[in-house]
Amino acid sequence: MSESDHMETFCNKTSGNFTRNSTYHTNLNALLSILSNQSSLDNYYNLTTGLASDTVHGMFLRTGDVNRTTCNFCVKTATTKISKNCTNSREAVIYYFDCMVRYSDRFFLSALETQPNTFLWSTDPTPTTFGKFRQSLADKMGEVIVRSSMLSSSRTPYYLMDMTRFDNLYDLESIVQCTPYLDPGNCTTCLKLALQEIIDCCSDKRLIWTPKCLVSFDTYNSLLSPLPSPTRSGSFSIRGERIYIYIYNKSFPAPCAEIIIFNIIFFYFKRKF
């Protein structure tokens, strides 16, 4: 896993800091170690360590389109990086293309949260020949979101990938996923809110991670190349001079934000709220 697979790390400074070698620190290290080890066995996992003010809640989630080997490597990398980036933070979340890891001193599993989030899109413009692209996209993504909310008991809860051809010319690959701890109603709400963040922009490939869900879509000209294998990471890989733009929304006042730098020009924006 390359550094470019890391999207963003957020450290919540408002939740306070813990003291090095304190009981909370020990509990956090134990939690991250267990998450790392468990990622070779499960698609998602959560646990709680410690008692009272030293309690730490944590979880990981891998995207449904990657295998367990990739998941294991992603989570192992993420648990190491989050502890380095957020040295004394009592709450943090880290996003990679293929997984997310989070811990906190408060219970968060069943709550609907859409921030902090991170998203990207390619600078490739929406195809001018793709008639009514936005409406077609909105309709299809809405359908996929509704279908995914019915998958709470599947092996990878709420995960759905859909391939659809539009105008006999373009193939749309869409992927949505929620954390398994949300109820179907909150999953649907999370996905709809996430989609609103990215649907009105300007390109044919977009992805957003929030603490509770993932939405991505990609379009391919079916006349220029065969239908690609269904893997989101491949869809968003660098091709030629393509440039990808990362944006993050921060609800944590002082995120440990790292800009992913490629060997091409990168534009970076910060949205305040």
XYZ file of C-alpha atoms in Angstrom, residues 47-255:
209
model
C -14.426 -3.306 20.426
C -14.143 -1.383 23.676
C -11.226 -1.446 26.089
C -10.897 0.041 29.572
C -13.329 1.419 32.131
C -14.831 4.791 33.072
C -12.752 7.754 31.876
C -10.121 5.403 30.463
C -12.569 3.673 28.106
C -11.643 3.574 24.409
C -14.081 2.598 21.654
C -12.765 1.647 18.239
C -13.607 0.089 14.895
C -12.392 -0.564 11.390
C -14.312 -0.979 8.145
C -12.974 -2.199 4.846
C -14.629 -1.437 1.541
C -16.562 -4.324 0.089
C -14.572 -4.450 -3.135
C -11.241 -5.488 -1.614
C -10.084 -8.865 -0.327
C -8.967 -9.668 3.196
C -5.286 -9.511 2.361
C -5.699 -5.943 1.177
C -7.936 -5.193 4.146
C -5.396 -6.550 6.600
C -2.594 -4.504 5.101
C -4.746 -1.379 4.988
C -5.884 -1.641 8.609
C -2.391 -2.486 9.870
C -1.026 0.552 8.064
C -3.869 2.759 9.287
C -3.556 1.763 12.954
C 0.148 2.560 12.861
C -0.307 5.873 11.099
C -3.198 7.100 13.234
C -1.191 6.604 16.418
C 1.732 8.529 14.921
C -0.342 11.355 13.462
C -2.600 11.830 16.480
C -0.041 11.303 19.213
C -2.106 12.348 22.241
C -5.637 12.707 20.842
C -8.480 10.955 22.624
C -10.425 10.754 19.363
C -9.308 10.303 15.748
C -10.306 8.839 12.393
C -8.167 7.915 9.389
C -9.316 7.285 5.829
C -7.635 5.206 3.146
C -8.999 4.174 -0.236
C -9.694 0.682 1.061
C -10.473 1.099 4.753
C -11.101 3.438 7.640
C -10.071 3.178 11.297
C -11.505 5.170 14.161
C -11.225 5.405 17.937
C -12.787 7.642 20.581
C -13.374 8.031 24.299
C -17.113 8.216 23.548
C -19.461 5.592 22.123
C -20.167 6.414 18.480
C -21.137 3.226 16.653
C -24.885 3.748 16.201
C -24.889 7.542 15.778
C -25.381 9.143 12.364
C -22.328 11.288 11.544
C -21.244 12.802 8.249
C -18.164 14.723 9.405
C -15.254 14.840 9.321
C -15.242 13.675 5.739
C -12.813 13.618 2.859
C -13.521 13.421 -0.835
C -11.866 13.599 -4.218
C -12.640 13.852 -7.885
C -10.704 13.709 -11.100
C -10.168 16.805 -13.216
C -11.554 14.963 -16.227
C -14.701 16.886 -17.194
C -18.113 15.307 -17.391
C -18.429 14.008 -20.981
C -20.319 16.522 -23.107
C -21.887 13.650 -25.040
C -23.228 12.099 -21.858
C -26.686 13.663 -22.147
C -28.482 14.568 -18.947
C -25.574 13.107 -17.014
C -26.366 14.639 -13.650
C -30.016 13.631 -13.654
C -29.197 10.121 -14.845
C -26.526 9.893 -12.175
C -28.795 11.188 -9.420
C -31.564 8.778 -10.373
C -29.249 5.788 -10.520
C -27.400 6.607 -7.315
C -30.716 7.104 -5.539
C -31.787 3.642 -6.654
C -28.490 2.095 -5.520
C -28.772 3.775 -2.116
C -32.276 2.403 -1.560
C -31.161 -1.095 -2.554
C -28.134 -0.992 -0.264
C -30.266 -0.089 2.760
C -31.946 -3.487 2.397
C -28.659 -5.342 2.837
C -28.151 -4.928 6.584
C -27.858 -8.692 7.097
C -25.564 -9.458 4.156
C -21.999 -10.678 4.633
C -20.738 -7.148 4.033
C -23.666 -5.098 5.388
C -25.008 -2.263 3.243
C -22.333 -2.740 0.570
C -23.503 -2.576 -3.027
C -21.695 -2.148 -6.338
C -23.704 -1.521 -9.489
C -22.706 -1.345 -13.160
C -25.083 0.381 -15.576
C -24.781 1.443 -19.217
C -26.158 4.814 -20.302
C -26.865 5.946 -23.870
C -25.168 2.776 -25.177
C -21.925 4.641 -24.679
C -20.987 5.083 -21.027
C -20.726 2.576 -18.210
C -21.389 3.898 -14.717
C -19.815 2.039 -11.799
C -21.300 3.063 -8.454
C -20.331 1.843 -4.989
C -22.054 2.611 -1.700
C -21.457 1.236 1.778
C -22.392 2.015 5.387
C -20.915 0.881 8.657
C -22.878 -2.172 9.837
C -23.817 -0.510 13.127
C -26.262 1.949 11.548
C -29.919 1.071 11.177
C -31.269 1.063 7.584
C -32.852 4.497 7.934
C -29.653 6.162 9.110
C -27.666 4.316 6.443
C -29.917 5.751 3.749
C -29.647 9.240 5.246
C -25.856 9.036 5.472
C -25.518 7.938 1.846
C -27.884 10.631 0.585
C -26.061 13.370 2.494
C -22.705 12.082 1.268
C -23.930 12.002 -2.321
C -25.100 15.625 -2.052
C -21.524 16.637 -1.249
C -20.141 15.339 -4.535
C -22.900 15.067 -7.128
C -22.970 18.698 -8.271
C -19.325 19.072 -9.142
C -17.572 18.819 -12.402
C -16.077 15.433 -13.184
C -16.895 11.864 -14.079
C -15.206 10.234 -11.050
C -15.864 11.114 -7.425
C -15.510 9.488 -4.019
C -16.383 10.492 -0.462
C -15.651 8.877 2.905
C -17.596 9.925 5.996
C -17.332 8.344 9.469
C -20.373 6.183 8.680
C -20.539 5.652 4.919
C -18.790 5.672 1.553
C -20.079 6.769 -1.854
C -18.174 6.615 -5.128
C -18.913 6.544 -8.821
C -16.894 6.269 -11.996
C -17.765 6.471 -15.689
C -16.106 4.744 -18.620
C -16.454 5.233 -22.345
C -17.395 1.718 -23.403
C -16.324 2.367 -27.000
C -12.766 3.240 -26.051
C -12.033 0.430 -23.626
C -13.628 -2.785 -22.392
C -15.633 -2.744 -19.187
C -13.056 -2.512 -16.365
C -12.841 -4.913 -13.495
C -15.021 -3.718 -10.604
C -12.454 -2.197 -8.286
C -12.777 1.302 -6.972
C -9.075 1.758 -6.267
C -8.251 0.923 -9.868
C -10.909 3.321 -11.058
C -9.258 6.188 -9.226
C -5.656 5.394 -10.085
C -3.488 7.954 -11.827
C -3.691 7.669 -15.605
C -1.408 9.840 -17.712
C -1.709 13.473 -16.732
C -4.938 13.067 -14.814
C -5.043 15.183 -11.672
C -7.044 14.385 -8.587
C -8.243 16.969 -6.108
C -8.706 16.210 -2.419
C -10.984 18.251 -0.157
C -11.750 17.674 3.468
C -14.490 18.941 5.748
C -13.312 19.257 9.316
C -15.451 19.012 12.380
C -12.287 18.426 14.391
C -10.647 21.861 14.817
C -7.077 20.720 14.287
C -6.897 17.739 11.960
